[in-house]
XYZ file of C-alpha atoms in Angstrom:
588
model
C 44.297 69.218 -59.195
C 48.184 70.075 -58.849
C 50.081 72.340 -56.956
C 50.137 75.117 -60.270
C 46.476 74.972 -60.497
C 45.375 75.527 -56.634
C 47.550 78.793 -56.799
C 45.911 79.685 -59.654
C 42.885 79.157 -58.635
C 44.056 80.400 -54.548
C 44.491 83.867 -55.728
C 41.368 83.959 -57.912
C 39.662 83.536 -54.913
C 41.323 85.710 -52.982
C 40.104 88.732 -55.756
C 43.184 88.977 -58.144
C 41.754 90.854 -60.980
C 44.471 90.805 -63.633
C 47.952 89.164 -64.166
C 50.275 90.325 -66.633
C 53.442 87.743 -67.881
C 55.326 86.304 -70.483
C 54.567 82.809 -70.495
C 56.568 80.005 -71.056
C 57.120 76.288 -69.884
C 57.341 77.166 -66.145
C 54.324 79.600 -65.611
C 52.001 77.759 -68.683
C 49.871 75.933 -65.547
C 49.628 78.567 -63.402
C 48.767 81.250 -65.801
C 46.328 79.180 -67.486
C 44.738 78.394 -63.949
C 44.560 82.082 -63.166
C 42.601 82.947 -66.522
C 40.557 79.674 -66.233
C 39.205 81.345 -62.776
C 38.479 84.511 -64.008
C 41.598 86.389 -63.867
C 42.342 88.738 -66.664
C 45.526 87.740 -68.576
C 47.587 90.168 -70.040
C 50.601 89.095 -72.155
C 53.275 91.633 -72.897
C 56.327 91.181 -75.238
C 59.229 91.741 -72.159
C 58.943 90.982 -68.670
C 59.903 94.406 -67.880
C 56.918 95.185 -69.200
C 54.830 93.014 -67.737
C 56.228 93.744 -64.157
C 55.788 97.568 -65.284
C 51.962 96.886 -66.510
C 51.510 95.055 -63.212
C 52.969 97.803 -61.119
C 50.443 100.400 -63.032
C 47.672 98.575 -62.353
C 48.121 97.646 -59.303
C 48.531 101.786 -58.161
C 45.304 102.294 -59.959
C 43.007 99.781 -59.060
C 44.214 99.498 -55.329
C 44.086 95.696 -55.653
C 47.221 93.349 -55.781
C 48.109 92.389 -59.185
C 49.937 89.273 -60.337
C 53.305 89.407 -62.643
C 53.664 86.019 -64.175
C 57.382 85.001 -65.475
C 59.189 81.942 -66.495
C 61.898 80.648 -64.063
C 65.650 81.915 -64.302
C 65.889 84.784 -67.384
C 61.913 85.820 -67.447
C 62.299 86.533 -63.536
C 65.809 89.162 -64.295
C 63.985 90.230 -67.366
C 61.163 91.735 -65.114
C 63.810 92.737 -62.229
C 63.952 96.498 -63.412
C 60.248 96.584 -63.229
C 60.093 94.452 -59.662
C 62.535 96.845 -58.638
C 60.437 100.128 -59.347
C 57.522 98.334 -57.890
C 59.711 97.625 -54.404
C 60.595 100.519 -53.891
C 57.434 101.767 -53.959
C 55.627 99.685 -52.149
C 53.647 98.450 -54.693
C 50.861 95.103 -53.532
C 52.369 93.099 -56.354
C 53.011 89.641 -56.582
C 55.481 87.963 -59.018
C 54.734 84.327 -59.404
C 58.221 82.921 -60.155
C 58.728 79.286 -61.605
C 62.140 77.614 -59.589
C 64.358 75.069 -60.687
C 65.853 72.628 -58.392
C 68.315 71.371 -60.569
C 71.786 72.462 -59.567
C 72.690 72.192 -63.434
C 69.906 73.553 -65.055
C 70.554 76.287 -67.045
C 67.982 78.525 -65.547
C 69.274 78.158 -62.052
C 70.006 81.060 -60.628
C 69.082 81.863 -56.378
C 65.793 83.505 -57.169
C 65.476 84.271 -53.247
C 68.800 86.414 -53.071
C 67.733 88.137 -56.280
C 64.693 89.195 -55.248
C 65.900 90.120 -51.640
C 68.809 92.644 -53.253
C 65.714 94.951 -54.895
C 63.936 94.949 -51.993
C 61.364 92.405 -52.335
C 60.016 89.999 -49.937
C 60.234 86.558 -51.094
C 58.141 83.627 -50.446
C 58.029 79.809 -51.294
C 55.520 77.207 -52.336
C 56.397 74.366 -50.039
C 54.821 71.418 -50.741
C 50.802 70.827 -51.866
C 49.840 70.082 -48.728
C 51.032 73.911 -47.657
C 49.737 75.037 -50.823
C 46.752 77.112 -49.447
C 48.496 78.767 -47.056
C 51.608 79.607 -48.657
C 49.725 81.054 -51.407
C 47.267 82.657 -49.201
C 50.274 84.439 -46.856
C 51.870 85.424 -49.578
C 49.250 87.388 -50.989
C 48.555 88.955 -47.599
C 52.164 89.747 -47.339
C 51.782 91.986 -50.769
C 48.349 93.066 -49.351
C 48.582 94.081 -45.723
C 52.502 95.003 -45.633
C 52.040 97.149 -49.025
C 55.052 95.110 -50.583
C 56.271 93.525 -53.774
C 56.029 89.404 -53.147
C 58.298 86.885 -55.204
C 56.575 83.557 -54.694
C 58.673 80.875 -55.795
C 56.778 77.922 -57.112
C 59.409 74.774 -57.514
C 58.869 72.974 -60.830
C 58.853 70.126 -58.866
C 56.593 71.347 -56.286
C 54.084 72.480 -58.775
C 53.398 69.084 -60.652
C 52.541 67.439 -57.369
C 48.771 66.405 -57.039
C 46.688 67.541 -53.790
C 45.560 65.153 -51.145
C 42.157 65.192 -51.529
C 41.741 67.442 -48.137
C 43.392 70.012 -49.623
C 41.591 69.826 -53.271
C 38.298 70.156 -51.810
C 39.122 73.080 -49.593
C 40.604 74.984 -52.949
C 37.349 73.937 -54.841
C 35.308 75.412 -51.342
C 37.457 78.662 -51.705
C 36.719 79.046 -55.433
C 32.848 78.378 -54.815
C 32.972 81.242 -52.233
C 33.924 83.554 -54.810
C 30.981 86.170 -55.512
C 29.223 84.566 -52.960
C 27.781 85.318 -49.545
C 30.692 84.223 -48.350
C 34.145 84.887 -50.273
C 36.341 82.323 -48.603
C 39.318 84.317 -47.227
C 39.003 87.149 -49.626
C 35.680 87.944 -47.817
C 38.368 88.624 -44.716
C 40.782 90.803 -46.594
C 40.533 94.406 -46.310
C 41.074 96.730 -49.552
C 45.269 97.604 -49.760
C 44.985 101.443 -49.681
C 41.230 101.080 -47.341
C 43.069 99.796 -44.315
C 42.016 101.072 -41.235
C 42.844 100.913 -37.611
C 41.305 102.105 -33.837
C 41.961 105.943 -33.841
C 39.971 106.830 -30.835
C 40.551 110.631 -29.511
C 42.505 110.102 -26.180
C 40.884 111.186 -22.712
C 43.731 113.323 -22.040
C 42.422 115.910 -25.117
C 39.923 116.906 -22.813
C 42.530 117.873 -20.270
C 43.590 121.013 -19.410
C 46.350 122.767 -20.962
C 50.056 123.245 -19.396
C 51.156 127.003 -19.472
C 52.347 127.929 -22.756
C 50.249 126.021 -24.849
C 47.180 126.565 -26.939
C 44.061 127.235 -24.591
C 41.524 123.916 -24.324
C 44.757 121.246 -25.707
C 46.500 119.226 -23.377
C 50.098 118.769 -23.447
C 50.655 115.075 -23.276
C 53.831 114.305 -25.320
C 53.314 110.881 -24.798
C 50.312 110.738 -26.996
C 51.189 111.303 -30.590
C 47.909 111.969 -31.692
C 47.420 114.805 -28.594
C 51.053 116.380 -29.958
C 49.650 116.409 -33.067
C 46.200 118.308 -32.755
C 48.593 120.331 -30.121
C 50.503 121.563 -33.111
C 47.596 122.288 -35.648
C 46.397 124.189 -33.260
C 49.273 126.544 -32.753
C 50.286 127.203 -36.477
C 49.391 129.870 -38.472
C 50.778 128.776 -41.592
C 50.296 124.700 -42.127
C 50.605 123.042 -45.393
C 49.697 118.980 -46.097
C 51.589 117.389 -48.427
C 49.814 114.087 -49.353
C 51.612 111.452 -50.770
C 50.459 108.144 -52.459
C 49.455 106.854 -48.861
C 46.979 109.677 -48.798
C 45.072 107.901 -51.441
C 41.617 107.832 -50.487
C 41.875 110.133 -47.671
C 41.032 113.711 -49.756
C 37.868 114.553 -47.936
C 39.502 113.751 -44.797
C 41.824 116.160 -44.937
C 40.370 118.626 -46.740
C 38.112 118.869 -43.410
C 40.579 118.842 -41.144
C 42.677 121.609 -43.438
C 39.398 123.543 -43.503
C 39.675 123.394 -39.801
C 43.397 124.478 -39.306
C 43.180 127.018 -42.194
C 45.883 124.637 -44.299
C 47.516 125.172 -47.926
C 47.715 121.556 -49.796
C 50.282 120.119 -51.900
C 51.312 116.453 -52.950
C 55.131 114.296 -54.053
C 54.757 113.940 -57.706
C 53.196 110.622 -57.568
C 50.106 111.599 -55.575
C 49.316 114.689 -58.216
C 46.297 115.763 -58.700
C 45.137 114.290 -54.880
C 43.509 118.297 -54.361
C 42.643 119.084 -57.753
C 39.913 121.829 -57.933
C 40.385 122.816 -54.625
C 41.415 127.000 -54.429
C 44.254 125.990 -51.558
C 45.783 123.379 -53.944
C 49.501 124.044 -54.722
C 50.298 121.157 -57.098
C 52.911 119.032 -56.337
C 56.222 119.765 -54.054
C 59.788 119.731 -54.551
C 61.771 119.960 -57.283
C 58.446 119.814 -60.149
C 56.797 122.927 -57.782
C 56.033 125.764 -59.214
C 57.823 129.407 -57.854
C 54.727 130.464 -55.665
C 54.820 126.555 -54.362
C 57.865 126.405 -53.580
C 57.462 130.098 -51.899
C 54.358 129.257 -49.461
C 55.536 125.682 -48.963
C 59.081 127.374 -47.287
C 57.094 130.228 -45.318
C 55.203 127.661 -43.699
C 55.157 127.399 -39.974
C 54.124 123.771 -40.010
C 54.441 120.845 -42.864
C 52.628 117.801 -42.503
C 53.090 114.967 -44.509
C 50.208 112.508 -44.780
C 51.697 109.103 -46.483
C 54.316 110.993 -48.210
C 58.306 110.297 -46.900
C 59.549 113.535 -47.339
C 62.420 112.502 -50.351
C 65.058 114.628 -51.129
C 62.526 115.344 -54.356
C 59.701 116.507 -52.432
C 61.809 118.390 -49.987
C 64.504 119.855 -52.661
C 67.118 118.309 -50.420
C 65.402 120.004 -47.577
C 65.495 123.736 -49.141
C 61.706 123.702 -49.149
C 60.924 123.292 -45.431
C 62.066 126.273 -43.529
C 64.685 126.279 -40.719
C 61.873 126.872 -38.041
C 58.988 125.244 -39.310
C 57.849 122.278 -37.494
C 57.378 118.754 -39.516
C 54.802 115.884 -38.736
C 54.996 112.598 -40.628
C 52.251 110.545 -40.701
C 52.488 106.589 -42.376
C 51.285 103.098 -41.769
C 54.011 101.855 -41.522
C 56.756 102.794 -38.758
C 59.665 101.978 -40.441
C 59.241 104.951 -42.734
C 58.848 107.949 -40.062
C 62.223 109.939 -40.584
C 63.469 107.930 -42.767
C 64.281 110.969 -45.564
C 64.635 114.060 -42.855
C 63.855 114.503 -39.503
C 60.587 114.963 -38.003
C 59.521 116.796 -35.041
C 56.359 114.001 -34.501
C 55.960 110.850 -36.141
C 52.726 109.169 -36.094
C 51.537 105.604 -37.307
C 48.195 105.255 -38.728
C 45.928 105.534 -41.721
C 45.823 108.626 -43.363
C 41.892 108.865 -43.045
C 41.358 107.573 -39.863
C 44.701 109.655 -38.405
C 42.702 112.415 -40.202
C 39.728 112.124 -38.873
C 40.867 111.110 -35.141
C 42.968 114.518 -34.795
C 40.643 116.630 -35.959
C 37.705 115.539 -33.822
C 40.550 116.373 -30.758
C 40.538 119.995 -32.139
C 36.589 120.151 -32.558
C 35.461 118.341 -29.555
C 35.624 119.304 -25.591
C 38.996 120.518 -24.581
C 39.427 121.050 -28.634
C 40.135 124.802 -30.530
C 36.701 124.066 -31.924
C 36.068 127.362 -34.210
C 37.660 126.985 -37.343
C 41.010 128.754 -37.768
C 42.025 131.021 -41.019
C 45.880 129.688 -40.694
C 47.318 129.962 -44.157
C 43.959 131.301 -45.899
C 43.925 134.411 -46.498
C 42.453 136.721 -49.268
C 45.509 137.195 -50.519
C 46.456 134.282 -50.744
C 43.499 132.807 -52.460
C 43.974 135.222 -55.310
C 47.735 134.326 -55.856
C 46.827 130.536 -55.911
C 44.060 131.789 -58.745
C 46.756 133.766 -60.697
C 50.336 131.902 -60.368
C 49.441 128.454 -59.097
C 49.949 126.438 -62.791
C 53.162 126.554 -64.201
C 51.259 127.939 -67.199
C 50.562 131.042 -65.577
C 54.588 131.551 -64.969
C 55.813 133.530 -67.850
C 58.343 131.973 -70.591
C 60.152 132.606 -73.508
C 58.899 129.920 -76.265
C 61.941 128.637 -78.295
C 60.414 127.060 -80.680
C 62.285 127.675 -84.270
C 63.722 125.734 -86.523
C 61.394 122.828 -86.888
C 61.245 122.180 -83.121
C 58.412 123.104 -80.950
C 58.856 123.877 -77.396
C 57.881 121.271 -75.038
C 56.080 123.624 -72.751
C 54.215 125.077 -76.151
C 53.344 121.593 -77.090
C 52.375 120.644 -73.331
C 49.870 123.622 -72.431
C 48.730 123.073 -76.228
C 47.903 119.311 -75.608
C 46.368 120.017 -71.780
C 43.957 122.629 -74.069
C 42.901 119.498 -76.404
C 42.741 116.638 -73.697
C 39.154 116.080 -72.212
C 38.961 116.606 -68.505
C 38.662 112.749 -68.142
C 42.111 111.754 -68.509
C 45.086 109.567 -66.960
C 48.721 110.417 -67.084
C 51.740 108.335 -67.330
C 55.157 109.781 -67.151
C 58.487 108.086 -68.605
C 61.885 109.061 -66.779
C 64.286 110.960 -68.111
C 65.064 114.734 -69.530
C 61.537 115.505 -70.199
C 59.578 114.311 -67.679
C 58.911 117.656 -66.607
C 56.720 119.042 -68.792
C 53.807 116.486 -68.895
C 53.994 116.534 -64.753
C 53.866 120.121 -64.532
C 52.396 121.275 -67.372
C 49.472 118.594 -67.717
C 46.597 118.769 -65.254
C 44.965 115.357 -63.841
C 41.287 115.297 -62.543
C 42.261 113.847 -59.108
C 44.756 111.486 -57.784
C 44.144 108.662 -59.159
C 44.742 109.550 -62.842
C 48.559 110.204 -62.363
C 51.074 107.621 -62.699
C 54.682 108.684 -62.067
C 57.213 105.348 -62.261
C 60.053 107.153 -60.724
C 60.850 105.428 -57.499
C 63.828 103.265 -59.567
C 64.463 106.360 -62.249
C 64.418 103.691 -64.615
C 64.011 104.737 -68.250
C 61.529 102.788 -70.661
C 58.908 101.956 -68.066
C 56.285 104.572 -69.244
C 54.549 103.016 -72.128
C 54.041 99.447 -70.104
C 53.170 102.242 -67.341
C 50.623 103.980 -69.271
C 49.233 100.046 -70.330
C 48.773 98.567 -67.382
C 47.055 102.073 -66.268
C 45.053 102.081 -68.829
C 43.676 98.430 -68.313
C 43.031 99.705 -64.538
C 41.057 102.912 -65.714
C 39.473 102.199 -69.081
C 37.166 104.942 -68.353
C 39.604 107.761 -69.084
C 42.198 108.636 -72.269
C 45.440 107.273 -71.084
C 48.233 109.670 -71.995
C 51.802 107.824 -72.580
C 54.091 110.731 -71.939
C 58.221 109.751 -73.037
C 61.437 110.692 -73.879
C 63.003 109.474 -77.286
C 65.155 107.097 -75.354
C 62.455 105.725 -72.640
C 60.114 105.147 -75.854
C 62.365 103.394 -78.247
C 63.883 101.138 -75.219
C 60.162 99.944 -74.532
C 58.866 100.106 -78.075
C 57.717 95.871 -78.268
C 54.912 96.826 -76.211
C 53.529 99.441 -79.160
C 52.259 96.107 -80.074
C 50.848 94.866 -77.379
C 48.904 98.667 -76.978
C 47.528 97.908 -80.785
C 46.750 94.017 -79.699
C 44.710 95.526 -76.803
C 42.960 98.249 -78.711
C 43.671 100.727 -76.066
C 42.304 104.426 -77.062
C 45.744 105.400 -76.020
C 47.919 108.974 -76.630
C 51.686 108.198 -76.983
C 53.172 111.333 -76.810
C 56.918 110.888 -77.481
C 59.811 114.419 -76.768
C 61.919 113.534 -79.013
C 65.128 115.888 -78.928
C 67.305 112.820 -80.595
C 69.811 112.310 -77.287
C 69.799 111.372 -73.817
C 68.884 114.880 -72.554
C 69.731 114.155 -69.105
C 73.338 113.432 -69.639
C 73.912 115.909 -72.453
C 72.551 119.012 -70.241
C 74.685 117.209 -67.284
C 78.128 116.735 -69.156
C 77.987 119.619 -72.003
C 78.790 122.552 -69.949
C 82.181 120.701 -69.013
C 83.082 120.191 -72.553
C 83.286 116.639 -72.571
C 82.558 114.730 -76.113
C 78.837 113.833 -76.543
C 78.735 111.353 -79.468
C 78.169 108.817 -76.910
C 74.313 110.243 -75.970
C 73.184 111.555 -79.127
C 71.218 110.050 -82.363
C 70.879 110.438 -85.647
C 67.258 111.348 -86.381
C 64.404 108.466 -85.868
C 60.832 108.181 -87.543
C 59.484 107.680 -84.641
C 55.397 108.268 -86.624
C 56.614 105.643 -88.844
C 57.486 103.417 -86.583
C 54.208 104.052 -84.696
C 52.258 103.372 -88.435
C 54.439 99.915 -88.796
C 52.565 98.736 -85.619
C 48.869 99.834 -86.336
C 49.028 103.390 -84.853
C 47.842 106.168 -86.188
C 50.425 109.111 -86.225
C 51.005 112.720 -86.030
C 54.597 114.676 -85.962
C 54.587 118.152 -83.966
C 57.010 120.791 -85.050
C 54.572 123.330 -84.405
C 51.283 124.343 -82.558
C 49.343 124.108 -85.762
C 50.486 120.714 -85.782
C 48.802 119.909 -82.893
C 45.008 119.690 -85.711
C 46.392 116.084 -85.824
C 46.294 115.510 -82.181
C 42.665 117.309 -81.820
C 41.396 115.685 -84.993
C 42.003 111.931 -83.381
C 40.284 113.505 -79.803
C 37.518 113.974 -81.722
C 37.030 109.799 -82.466
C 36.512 107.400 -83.047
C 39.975 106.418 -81.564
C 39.682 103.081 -83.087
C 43.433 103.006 -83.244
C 46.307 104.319 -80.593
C 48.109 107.972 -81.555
C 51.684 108.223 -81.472
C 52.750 111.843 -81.500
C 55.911 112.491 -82.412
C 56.712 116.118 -80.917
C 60.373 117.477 -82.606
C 61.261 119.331 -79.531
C 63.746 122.079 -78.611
C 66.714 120.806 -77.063
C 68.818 123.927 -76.328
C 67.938 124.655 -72.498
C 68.527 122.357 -70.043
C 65.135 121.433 -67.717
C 65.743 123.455 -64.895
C 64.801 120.431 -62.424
C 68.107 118.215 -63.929
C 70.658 119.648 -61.439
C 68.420 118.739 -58.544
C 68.060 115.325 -60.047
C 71.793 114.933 -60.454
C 71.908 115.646 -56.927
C 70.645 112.932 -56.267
C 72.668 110.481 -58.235
């Protein structure tokens, strides 16, 4: 056994599910170990896309995936996906074939290139180290909620194992599915981490003058400060973020408790679907009675969410007086976006669960609290709180349908069971506020890098992860045509997948951005594209939307067998700028 094949076989053990790649000389051995363990293989057509599909499926399965590239130009092929996948803290981990050549072609510092995006980087050392380089890598991307770049030396990788090492790889692989799973048996799930929340003595204390009756005021106990400040709001909202995941019937006790509103950052959508407190999702994608509650309230608490300048509108949707908790695993992101009155480390479910037996137990509020629930309330939520519900003035004419007539119309058709994922760019709007997701893990948002071109290897590697529900591709003409190879690799698959492609023939974003100055636009618009055609040309089935009664397509393919993918290519409006593009611009 060599080097390649123990980490192959390594992370098999360890419970890598799938790996996703474009294979070539460097990465042949290792992928081929991977699948020869068990690992699903998926091969793409970029690296981007790989990465991307990696990415997706790591967010939806909540297990570390595996991105396999060759050395030197598969490795910056996949950087714009590695990127997205840094920055948001995806459990990935990009197995990256090195040179050691000074004059090989595909030389390039593979270490320095990974560090500049914000990934961690690692290093197979040697095949005696083999085990446990391999092992802490994966625990780095598993534990630290990171994107890993293991470098595997060419060199490195051709070396045999001693035989002490061999037979401890062949003990871990044995493990697998066993009694005992080797180290994997040790390894915790990466969004099911937990750690000691006990409720502190001094809850039980009595409280200072000035503060709610039965709560101590011990400022040097976060967890004390925090139950001290549910109790004393009257108008709380949670915002749950993607660290929430997991965590919904932990708060939605404790917000039963404190009388709370919820809300979620776009990726985390869907996290309080059904509930009648849900607001949908914050900042600049909330809706006008969102956006109105969220700023009234008297306390914001954000459970695994960082508080970005989208979720916060720059800060316009947190009021001047209200107080703000943050609550993360890991330290290093507490205030990192805006200030927060209280910062507290900890899992979501646990941190949950810990603060609100402080308000229930001895010393606690105990009695539930109304808060933010009120009658009213509840009945404005029921009327205004889907975009839907907020009046508009359909533009469709011409050929074009609007893309919030061709959004509510496909949310009608969908079934219930579905999974969205949403390209960057002009459009993105619609399908995240216009498309409703049974909970949230059926929402994939690839935003974190604002990357165009990641959603359709988005909506793949989703898919793969969630084969239960119809995966919904949602992109702009731009994102779809930059990311088009991997049509074929959605048709290879046989995925019962929606492409749904806004096609308003420019680059929205930058049109809307530079035409009001009067600046020359030939640069960001196109001549018409058959975009159905090209969708036929790789096995789909197809359907162009100019108008709602075009939509029969789209409902006739719902209705199966779905033997074959859908493009549908919606003709869009294209004279109104999406109302969310200033913000965005913002933030450039």
């Amino acid at each position: 056994m060599n080097v390649a094949e123990a980490v192959g076989a390594v992370l098999a053990s360890l419970g890598v599910r799938a790996a996703f790649g474009v294979v070539g000389s460097g990465n042949f051995h290792v992928t081929n170990a991977l699948a020869e363990h068990g690992v699903r293989y998926v091969a793409a057509r970029h690296e981007c896309g790989a990465a991307t599909m990696a990415d997706a499926y790591a967010r939806m399965s909540g297990t570390v995936t595996v991105v396999s590239v060759h050395q030197g130009p598969g490795l910056t092929n996949a950087l714009t996906g590695v990127t997205e996948a840094a920055k948001s803290r995806t459990p990935l981990l990009v197995l990256a074939p090195e040179v050691t050549s000074p004059t090989s072609n595909f030389r390039i510092d593979q270490t320095a290139l990974a560090e500049a995006v914000g990934a961690h980087c690692a290093r197979i050392g040697s095949a005696e180290t083999v085990v446990d380089d391999t092992v802490m890598a994966f625990l780095a991307a598993l534990l630290g909620r990171r994107t890993v770049v293991l470098n595997l030396p060419l060199d490195v990788q051709a070396e045999e194992l001693p035989e002490e090492v061999a037979g401890a790889v062949r003990e871990l692989v044995a493990g697998r599915g066993g009694a005992h799973r080797g180290v994997a048996s040790r390894v915790p799930a990466p969004w099911g981490l937990t750690f000691p929340l006990e409720p502190p003595a001094e809850a039980a204390a009595e409280a200072e003058e000035g503060e709610p009756e039965g709560l101590a005021a011990e400022p040097s106990d976060a967890l004390t400060r925090f139950a001290r400040l549910l109790a004393g709001a009257s108008r709380p909202v949670f915002v749950a973020g993607r660290g929430a995941r997991g965590a919904r019937r932990e708060l939605e006790a404790l917000g039963e408790h404190v009388g709370a509103l919820f809300a979620t950052s776009a990726v985390a959508k869907g996290h309080f679907h059904g509930s009648p407190w849900d607001l949908d999702v914050s900042g600049g994608f909330a809706t006008p009675l969102a956006a109105e509650l969220i700023r009234e309230a008297d306390l914001v608490v954000g459970w695994g969410c960082s508080f970005t300048m989208w979720t916060t509108r720059h800060g316009t949707l947190i009021g001047p007086e209200a107080k703000v908790v943050q609550v993360d695993l890991d330290p290093d992101a507490l205030g990192v976006h805006r200030e927060v009155d209280l910062g507290v480390v900890g899992d979501v479910r646990e941190t949950a669960r810990a603060v609100g037996a402080l308000l229930a137990g001895p010393g606690g509020r105990g009695e539930p609290a109304p808060g933010y629930r009120t009658p009213e309330i509840a009945a404005r939520i029921a009327r205004e709180g889907r975009w839907r519900d907020v009046p508009y003035e359909d533009t469709s004419a011409g050929g074009r349908i609007d893309p919030r007539t061709l959004t509510i119309g496909l949310d009608d058709l969908l079934p219930e069971e579905r999974l969205v994922a949403v390209d960057s760019g002009n459009f993105m709007g619609y399908p995240s506020m216009f498309l409703t997701v049974p909970d949230g893990s059926a929402f994939c948002f690839t935003q974190a890098f604002q990357s165009i071109g990641l959603g359709l290897a988005t909506a793949i590697g989703a898919a793969l992860a969630r084969p239960d529900r119809v995966t919904v591709a949602a992109l702009g003409d731009g994102g779809a045509l930059m990311g088009i190879a991997e049509l074929e690799t959605v048709v290879r698959l046989g995925l019962p997948m929606m492409i749904v492609v806004y096609d308003d023939e420019e680059y929205g974003a930058e049109v809307h951005h530079f035409a009001p100055h009067g600046l020359p636009l030939g640069v960001v618009t196109f001549p018409p594209v058959d975009i159905a055609g090209i969708g036929r040309g790789f096995g789909c089935e197809a359907v162009t939307v100019r108008t709602e009664e075009d939509l029969a397509g789209v409902a006739a393919w719902l209705k199966g067998p779905r033997d074959k993918p859908l493009v549908v290519h919606a003709k869009v409006t294209a004279d109104t700028p999406a109302w969310w593009l200033e913000e965005a611009f913002r933030g450039h």
